[in-house]
PDB file of N, CA and C in Angstrom:
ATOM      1  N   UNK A   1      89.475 200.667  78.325  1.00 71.00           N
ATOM      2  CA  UNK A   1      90.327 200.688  79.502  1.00 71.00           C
ATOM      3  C   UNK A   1      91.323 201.848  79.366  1.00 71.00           C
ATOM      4  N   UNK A   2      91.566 202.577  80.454  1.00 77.00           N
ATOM      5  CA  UNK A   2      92.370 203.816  80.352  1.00 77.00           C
ATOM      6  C   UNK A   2      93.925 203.083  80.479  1.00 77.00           C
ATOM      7  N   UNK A   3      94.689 203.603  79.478  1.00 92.00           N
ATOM      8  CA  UNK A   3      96.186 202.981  80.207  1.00 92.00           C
ATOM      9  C   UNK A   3      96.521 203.580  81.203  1.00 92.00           C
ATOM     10  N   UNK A   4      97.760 202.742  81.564  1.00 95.00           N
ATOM     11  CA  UNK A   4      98.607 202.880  82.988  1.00 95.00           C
ATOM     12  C   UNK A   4      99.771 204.038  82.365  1.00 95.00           C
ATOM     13  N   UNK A   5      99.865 204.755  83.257  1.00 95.00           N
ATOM     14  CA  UNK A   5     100.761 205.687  83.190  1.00 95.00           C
ATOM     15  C   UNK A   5     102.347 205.152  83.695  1.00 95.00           C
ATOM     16  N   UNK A   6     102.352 204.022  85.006  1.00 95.00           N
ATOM     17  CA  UNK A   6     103.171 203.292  85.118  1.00 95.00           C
ATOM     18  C   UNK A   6     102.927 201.919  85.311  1.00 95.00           C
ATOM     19  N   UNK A   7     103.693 200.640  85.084  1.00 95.00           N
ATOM     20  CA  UNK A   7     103.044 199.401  85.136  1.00 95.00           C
ATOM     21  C   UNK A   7     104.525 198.754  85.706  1.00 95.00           C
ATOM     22  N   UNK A   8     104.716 198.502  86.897  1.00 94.00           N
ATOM     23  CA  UNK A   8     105.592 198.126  88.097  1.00 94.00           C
ATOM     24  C   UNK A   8     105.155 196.202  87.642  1.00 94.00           C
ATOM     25  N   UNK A   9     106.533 195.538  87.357  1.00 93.00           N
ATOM     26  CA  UNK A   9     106.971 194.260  87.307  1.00 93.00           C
ATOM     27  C   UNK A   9     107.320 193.638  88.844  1.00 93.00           C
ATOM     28  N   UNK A  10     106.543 192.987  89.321  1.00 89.00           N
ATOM     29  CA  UNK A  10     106.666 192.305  90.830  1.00 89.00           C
ATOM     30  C   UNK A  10     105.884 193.202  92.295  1.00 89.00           C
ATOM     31  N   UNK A  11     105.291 192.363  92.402  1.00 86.00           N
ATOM     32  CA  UNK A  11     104.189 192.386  93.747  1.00 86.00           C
ATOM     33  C   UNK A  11     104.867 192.087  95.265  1.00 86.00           C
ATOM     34  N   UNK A  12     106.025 192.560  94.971  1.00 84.00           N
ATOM     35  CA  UNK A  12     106.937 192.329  96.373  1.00 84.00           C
ATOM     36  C   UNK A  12     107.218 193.683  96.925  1.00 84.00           C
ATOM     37  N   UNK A  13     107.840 193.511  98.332  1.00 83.00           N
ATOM     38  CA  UNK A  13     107.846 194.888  98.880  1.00 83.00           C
ATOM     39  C   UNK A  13     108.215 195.874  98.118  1.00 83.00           C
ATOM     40  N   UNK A  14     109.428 195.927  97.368  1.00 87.00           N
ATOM     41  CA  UNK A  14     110.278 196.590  96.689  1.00 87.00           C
ATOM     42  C   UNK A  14     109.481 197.131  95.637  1.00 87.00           C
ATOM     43  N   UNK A  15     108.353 196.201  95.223  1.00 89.00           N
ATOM     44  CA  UNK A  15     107.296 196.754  93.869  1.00 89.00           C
ATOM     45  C   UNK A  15     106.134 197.780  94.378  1.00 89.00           C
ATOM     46  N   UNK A  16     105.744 196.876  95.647  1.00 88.00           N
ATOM     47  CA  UNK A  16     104.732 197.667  95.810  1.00 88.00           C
ATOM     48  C   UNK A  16     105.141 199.290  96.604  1.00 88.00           C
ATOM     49  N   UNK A  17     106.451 199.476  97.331  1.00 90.00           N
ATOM     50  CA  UNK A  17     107.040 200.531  97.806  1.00 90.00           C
ATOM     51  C   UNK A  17     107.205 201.537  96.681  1.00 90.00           C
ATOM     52  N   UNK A  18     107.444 201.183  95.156  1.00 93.00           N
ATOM     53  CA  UNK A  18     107.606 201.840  94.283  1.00 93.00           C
ATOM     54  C   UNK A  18     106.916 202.315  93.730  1.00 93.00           C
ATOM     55  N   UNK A  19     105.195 201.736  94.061  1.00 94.00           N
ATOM     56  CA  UNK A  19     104.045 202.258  93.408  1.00 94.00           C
ATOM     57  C   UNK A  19     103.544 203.296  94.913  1.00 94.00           C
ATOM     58  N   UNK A  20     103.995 202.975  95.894  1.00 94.00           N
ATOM     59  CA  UNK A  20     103.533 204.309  96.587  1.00 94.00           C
ATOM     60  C   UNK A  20     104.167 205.418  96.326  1.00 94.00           C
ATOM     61  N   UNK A  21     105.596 205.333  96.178  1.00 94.00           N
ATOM     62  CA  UNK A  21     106.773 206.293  95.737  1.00 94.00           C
ATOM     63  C   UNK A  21     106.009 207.219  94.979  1.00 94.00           C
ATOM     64  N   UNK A  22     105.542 206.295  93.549  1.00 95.00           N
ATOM     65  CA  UNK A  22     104.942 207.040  92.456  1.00 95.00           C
ATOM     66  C   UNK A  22     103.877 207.792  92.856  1.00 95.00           C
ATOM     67  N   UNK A  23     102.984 206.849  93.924  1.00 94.00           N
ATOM     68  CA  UNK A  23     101.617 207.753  93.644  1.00 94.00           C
ATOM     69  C   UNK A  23     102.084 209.241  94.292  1.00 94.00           C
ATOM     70  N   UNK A  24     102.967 209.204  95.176  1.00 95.00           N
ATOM     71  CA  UNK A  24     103.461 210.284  95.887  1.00 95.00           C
ATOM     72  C   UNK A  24     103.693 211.568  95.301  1.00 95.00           C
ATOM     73  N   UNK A  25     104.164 211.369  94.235  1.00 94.00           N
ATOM     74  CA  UNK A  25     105.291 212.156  93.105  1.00 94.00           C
ATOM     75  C   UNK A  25     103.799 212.746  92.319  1.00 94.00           C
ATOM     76  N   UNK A  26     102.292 211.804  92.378  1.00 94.00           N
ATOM     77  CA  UNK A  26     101.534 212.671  91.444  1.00 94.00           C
ATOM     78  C   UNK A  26     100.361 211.072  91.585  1.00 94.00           C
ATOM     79  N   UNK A  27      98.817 211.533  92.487  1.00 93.00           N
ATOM     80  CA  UNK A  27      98.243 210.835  92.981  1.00 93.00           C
ATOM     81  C   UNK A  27      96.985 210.589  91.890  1.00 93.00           C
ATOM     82  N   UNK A  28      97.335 211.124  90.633  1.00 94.00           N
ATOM     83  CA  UNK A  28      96.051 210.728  89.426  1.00 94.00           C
ATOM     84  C   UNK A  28      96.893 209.765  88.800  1.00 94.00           C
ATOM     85  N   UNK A  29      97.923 209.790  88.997  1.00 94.00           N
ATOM     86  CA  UNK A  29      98.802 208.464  88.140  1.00 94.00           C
ATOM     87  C   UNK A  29      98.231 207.147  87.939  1.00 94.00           C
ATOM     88  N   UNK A  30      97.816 206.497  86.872  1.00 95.00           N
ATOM     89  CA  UNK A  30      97.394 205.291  86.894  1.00 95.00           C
ATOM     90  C   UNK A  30      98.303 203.886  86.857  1.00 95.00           C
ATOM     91  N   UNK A  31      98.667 203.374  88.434  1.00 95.00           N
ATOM     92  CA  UNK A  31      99.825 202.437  88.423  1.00 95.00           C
ATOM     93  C   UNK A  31      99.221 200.780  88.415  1.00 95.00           C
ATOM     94  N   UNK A  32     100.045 200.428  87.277  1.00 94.00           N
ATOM     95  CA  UNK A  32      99.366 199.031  87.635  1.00 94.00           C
ATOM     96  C   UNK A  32     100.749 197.830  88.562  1.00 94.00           C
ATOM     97  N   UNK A  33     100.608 197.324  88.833  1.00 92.00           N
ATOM     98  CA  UNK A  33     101.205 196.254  89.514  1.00 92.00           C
ATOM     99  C   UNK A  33     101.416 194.885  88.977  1.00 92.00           C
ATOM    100  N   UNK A  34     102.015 194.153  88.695  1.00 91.00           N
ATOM    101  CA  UNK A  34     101.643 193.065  87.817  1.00 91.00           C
ATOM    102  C   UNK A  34     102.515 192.307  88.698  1.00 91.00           C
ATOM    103  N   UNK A  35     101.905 190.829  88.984  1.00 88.00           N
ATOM    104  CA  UNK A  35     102.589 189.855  89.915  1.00 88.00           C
ATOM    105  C   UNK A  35     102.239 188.415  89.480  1.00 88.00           C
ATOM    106  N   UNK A  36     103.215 187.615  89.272  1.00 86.00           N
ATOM    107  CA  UNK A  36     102.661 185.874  88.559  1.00 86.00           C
ATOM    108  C   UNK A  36     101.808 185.585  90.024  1.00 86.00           C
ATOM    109  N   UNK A  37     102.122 185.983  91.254  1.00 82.00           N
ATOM    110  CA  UNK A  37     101.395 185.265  92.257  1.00 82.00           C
ATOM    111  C   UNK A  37     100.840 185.912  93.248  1.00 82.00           C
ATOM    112  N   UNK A  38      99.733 185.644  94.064  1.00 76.00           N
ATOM    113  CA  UNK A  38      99.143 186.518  95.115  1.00 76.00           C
ATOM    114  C   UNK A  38      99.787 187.487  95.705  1.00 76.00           C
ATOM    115  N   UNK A  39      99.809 188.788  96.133  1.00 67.00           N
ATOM    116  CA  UNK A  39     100.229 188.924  96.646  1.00 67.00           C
ATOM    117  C   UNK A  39     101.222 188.569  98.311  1.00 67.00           C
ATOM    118  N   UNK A  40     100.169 187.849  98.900  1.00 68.00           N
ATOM    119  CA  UNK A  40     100.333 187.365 100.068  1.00 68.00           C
ATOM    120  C   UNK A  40     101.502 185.810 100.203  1.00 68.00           C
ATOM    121  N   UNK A  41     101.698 185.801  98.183  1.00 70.00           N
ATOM    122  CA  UNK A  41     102.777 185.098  98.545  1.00 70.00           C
ATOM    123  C   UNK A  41     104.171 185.302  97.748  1.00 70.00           C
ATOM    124  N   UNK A  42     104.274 186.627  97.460  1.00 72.00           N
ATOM    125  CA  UNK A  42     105.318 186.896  97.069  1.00 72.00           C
ATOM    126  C   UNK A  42     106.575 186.807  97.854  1.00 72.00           C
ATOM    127  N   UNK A  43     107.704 186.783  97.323  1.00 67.00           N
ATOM    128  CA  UNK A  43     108.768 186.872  98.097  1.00 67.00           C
ATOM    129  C   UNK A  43     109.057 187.607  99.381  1.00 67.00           C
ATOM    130  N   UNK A  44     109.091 188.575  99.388  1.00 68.00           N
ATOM    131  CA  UNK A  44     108.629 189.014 100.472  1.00 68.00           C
ATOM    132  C   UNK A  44     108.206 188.773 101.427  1.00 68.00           C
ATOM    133  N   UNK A  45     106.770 188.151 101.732  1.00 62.00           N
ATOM    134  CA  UNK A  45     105.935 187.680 102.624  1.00 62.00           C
ATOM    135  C   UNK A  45     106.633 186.502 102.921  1.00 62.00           C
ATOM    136  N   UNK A  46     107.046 185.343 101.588  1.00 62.00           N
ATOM    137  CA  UNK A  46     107.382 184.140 102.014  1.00 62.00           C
ATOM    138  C   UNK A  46     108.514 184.227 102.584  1.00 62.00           C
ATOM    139  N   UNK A  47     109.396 185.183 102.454  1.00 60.00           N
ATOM    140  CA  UNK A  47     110.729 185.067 103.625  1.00 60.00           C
ATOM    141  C   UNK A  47     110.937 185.812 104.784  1.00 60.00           C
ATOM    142  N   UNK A  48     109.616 185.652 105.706  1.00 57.00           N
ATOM    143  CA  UNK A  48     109.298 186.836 106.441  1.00 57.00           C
ATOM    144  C   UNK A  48     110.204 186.274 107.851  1.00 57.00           C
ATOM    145  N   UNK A  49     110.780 185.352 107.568  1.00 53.00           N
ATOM    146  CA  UNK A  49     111.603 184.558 108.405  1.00 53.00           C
ATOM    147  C   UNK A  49     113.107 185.435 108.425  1.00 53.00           C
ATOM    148  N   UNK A  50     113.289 185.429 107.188  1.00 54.00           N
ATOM    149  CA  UNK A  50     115.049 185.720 107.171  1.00 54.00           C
ATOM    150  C   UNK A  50     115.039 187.077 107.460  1.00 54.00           C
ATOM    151  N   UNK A  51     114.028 188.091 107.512  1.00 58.00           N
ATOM    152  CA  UNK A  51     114.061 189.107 108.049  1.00 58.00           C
ATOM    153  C   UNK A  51     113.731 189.592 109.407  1.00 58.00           C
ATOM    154  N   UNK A  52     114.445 189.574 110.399  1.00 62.00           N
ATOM    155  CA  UNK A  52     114.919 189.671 112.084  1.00 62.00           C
ATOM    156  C   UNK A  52     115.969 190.518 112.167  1.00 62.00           C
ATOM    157  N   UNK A  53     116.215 190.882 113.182  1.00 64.00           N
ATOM    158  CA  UNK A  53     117.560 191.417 113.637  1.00 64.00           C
ATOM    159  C   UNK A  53     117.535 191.633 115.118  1.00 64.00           C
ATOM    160  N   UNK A  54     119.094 191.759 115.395  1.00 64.00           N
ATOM    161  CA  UNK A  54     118.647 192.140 117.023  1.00 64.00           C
ATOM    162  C   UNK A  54     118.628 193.516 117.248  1.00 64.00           C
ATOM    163  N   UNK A  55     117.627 194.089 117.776  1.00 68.00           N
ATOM    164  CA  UNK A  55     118.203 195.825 118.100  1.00 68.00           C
ATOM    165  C   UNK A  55     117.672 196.267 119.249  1.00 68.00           C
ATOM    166  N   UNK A  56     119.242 196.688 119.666  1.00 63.00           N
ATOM    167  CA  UNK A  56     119.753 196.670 121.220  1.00 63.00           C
ATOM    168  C   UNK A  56     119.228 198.505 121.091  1.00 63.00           C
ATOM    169  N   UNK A  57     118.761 198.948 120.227  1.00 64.00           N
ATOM    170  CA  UNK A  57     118.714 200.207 119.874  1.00 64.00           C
ATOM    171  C   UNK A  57     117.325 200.629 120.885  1.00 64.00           C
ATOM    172  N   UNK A  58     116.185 199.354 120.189  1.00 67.00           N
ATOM    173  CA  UNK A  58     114.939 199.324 120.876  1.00 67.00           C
ATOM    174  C   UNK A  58     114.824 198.530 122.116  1.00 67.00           C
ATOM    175  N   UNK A  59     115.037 197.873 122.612  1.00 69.00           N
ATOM    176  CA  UNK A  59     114.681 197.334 123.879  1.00 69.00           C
ATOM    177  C   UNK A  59     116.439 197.272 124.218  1.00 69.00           C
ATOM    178  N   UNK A  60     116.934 197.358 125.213  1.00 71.00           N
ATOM    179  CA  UNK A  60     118.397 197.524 125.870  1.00 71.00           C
ATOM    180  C   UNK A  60     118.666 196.454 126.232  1.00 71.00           C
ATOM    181  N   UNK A  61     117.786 195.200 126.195  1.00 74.00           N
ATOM    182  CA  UNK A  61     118.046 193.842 126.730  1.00 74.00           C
ATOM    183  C   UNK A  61     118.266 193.296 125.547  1.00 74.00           C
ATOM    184  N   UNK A  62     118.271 193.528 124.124  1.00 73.00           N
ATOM    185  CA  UNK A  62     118.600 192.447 123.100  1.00 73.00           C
ATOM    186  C   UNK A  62     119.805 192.427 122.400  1.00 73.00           C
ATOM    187  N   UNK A  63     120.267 191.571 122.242  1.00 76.00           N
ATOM    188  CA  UNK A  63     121.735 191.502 121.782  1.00 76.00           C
ATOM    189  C   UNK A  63     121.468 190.462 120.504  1.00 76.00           C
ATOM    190  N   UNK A  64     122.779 189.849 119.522  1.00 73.00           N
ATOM    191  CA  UNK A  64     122.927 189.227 118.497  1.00 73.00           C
ATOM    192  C   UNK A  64     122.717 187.615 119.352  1.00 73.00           C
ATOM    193  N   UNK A  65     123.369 187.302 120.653  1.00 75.00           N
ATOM    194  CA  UNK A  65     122.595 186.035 121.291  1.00 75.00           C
ATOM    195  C   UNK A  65     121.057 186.062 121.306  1.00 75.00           C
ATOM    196  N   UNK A  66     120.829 187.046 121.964  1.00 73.00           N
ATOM    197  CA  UNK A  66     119.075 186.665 122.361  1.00 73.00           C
ATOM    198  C   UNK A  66     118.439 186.527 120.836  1.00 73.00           C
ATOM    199  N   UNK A  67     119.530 186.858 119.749  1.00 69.00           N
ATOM    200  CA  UNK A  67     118.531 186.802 118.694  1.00 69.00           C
ATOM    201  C   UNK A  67     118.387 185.301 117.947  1.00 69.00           C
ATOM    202  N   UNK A  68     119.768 185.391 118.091  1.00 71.00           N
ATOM    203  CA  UNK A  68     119.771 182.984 117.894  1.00 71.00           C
ATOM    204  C   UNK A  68     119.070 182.744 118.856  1.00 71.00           C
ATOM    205  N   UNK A  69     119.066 182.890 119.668  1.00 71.00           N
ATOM    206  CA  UNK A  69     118.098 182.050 120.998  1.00 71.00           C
ATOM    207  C   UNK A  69     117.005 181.602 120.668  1.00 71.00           C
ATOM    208  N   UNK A  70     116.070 182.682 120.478  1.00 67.00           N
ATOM    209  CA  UNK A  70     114.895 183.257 119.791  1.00 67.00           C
ATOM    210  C   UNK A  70     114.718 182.364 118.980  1.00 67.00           C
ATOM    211  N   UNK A  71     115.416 182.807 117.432  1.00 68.00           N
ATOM    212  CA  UNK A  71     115.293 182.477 116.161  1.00 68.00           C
ATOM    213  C   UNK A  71     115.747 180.812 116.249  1.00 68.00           C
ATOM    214  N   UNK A  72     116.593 180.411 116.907  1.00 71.00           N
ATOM    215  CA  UNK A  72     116.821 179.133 116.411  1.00 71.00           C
ATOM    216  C   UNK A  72     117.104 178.048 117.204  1.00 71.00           C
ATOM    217  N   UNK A  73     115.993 176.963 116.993  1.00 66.00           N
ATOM    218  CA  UNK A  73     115.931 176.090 118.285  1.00 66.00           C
ATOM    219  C   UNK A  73     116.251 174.969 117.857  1.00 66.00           C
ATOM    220  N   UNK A  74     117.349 174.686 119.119  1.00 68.00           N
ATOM    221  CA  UNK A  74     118.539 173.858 118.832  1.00 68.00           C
ATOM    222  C   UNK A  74     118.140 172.377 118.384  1.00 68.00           C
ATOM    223  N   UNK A  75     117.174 171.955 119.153  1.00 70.00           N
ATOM    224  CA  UNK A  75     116.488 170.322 119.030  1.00 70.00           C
ATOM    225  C   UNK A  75     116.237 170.146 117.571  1.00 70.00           C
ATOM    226  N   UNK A  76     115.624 171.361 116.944  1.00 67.00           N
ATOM    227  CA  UNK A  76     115.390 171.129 115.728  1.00 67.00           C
ATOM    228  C   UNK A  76     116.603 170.833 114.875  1.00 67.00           C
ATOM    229  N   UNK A  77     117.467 171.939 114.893  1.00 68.00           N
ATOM    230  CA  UNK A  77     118.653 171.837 114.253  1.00 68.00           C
ATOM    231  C   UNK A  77     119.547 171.621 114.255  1.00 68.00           C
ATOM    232  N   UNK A  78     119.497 170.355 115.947  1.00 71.00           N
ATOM    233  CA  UNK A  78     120.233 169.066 115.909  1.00 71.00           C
ATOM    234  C   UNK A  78     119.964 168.141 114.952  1.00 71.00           C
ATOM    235  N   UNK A  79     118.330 168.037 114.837  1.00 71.00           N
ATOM    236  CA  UNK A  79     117.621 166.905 114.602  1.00 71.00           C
ATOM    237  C   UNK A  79     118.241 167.269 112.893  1.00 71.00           C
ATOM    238  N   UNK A  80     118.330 168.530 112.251  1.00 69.00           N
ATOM    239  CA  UNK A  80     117.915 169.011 110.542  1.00 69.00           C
ATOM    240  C   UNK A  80     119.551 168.220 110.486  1.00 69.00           C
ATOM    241  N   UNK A  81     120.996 168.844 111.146  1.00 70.00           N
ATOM    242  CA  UNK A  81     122.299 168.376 111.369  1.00 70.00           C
ATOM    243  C   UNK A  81     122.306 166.712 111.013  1.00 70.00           C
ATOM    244  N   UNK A  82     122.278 166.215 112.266  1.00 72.00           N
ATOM    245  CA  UNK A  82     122.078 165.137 112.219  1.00 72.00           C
ATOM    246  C   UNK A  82     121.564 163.884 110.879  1.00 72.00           C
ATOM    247  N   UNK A  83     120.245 164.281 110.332  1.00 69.00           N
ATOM    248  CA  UNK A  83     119.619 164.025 109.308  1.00 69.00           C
ATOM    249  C   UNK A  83     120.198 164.044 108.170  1.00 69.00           C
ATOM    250  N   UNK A  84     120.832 164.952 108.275  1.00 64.00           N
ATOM    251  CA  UNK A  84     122.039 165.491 106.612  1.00 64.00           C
ATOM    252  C   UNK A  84     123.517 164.281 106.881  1.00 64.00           C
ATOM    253  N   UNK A  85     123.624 164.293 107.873  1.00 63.00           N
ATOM    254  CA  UNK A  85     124.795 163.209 108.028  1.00 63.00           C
ATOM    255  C   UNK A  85     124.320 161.872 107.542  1.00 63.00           C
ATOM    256  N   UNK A  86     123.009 161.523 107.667  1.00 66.00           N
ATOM    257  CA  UNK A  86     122.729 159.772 107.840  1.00 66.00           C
ATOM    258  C   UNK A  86     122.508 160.248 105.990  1.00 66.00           C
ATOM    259  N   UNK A  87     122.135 161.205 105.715  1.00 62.00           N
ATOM    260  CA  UNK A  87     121.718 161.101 104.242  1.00 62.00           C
ATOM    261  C   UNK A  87     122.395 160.979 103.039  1.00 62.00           C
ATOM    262  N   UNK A  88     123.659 162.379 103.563  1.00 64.00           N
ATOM    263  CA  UNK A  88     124.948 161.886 102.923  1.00 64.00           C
ATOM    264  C   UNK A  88     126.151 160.945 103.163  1.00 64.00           C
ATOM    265  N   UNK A  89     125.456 160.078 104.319  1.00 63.00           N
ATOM    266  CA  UNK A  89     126.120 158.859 104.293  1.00 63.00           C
ATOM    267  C   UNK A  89     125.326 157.848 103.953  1.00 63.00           C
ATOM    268  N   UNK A  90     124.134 157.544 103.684  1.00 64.00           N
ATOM    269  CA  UNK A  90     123.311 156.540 102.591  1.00 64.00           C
ATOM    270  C   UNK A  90     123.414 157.022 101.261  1.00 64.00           C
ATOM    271  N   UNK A  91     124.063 158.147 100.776  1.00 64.00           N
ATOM    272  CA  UNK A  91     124.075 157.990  99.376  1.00 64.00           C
ATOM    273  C   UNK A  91     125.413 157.865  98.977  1.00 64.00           C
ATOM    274  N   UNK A  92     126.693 158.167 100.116  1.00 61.00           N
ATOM    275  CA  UNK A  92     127.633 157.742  99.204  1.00 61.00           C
ATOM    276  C   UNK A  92     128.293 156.473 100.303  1.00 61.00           C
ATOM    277  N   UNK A  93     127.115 155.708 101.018  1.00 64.00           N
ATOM    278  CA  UNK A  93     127.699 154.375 100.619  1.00 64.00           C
ATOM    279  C   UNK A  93     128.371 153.216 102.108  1.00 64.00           C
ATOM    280  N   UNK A  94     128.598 154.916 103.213  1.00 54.00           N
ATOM    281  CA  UNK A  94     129.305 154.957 104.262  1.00 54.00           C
ATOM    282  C   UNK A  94     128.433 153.659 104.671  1.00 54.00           C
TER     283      UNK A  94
END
C-alpha cells in the first residue's frame, strides 16, 4: 500500500473541505480521510437542520420572521413546551 501523504481526522464538512483544499495545492497527493461513521452521517449531514438562515440578500421577500415561520411550527412546540412542564412536574412531585 502506498502511504498517504496526508491523512485528515473526520468525515465532516470541515474534513472533507480540507482534503479538497489539499488536493488543490498539488492533485498527486495521496489524501486519506478517516471517519468512525458513514459519511452520510457525520455531523454535518446530521445537523442539516440547524443550518438555515434568512437572506433577504437572495429573494427580497425573506426576513428573520419568515424564517421562524418556516423553520418552526408552533403546534409542535406547543405540544414539545407543554410536555416538559407535565414532566418536570411528575418528577419533582407537583
Amino acid at each position: 500500500m502506498k502511504p498517504f501523504d496526508i491523512v485528515i481526522v473526520g468525515g465532516g464538512g470541515a474534513g472533507l473541505y480540507a482534503a479538497m483544499e489539499a488536493m488543490k495545492t498539488n492533485p498527486a497527493l495521496n489524501i486519506a480521510v478517516l471517519s468512525k461513521v458513514y459519511p452520510n452521517r457525520s455531523h454535518t449531514s446530521a445537523a442539516q437542520g440547524g443550518a438555515n438562515a434568512a437572506l433577504a440578500n437572495k429573494a427580497k421577500d425573506d426576513s428573520v420572521e419568515m424564517h421562524i415561520f418556516d423553520t418552526i411550527n408552533k403546534e409542535i412546540l406547543d405540544r414539545a413546551v407543554n410536555k416538559s412542564k407535565t414532566d418536570i412536574a411528575d418528577r419533582s412531585g407537583s
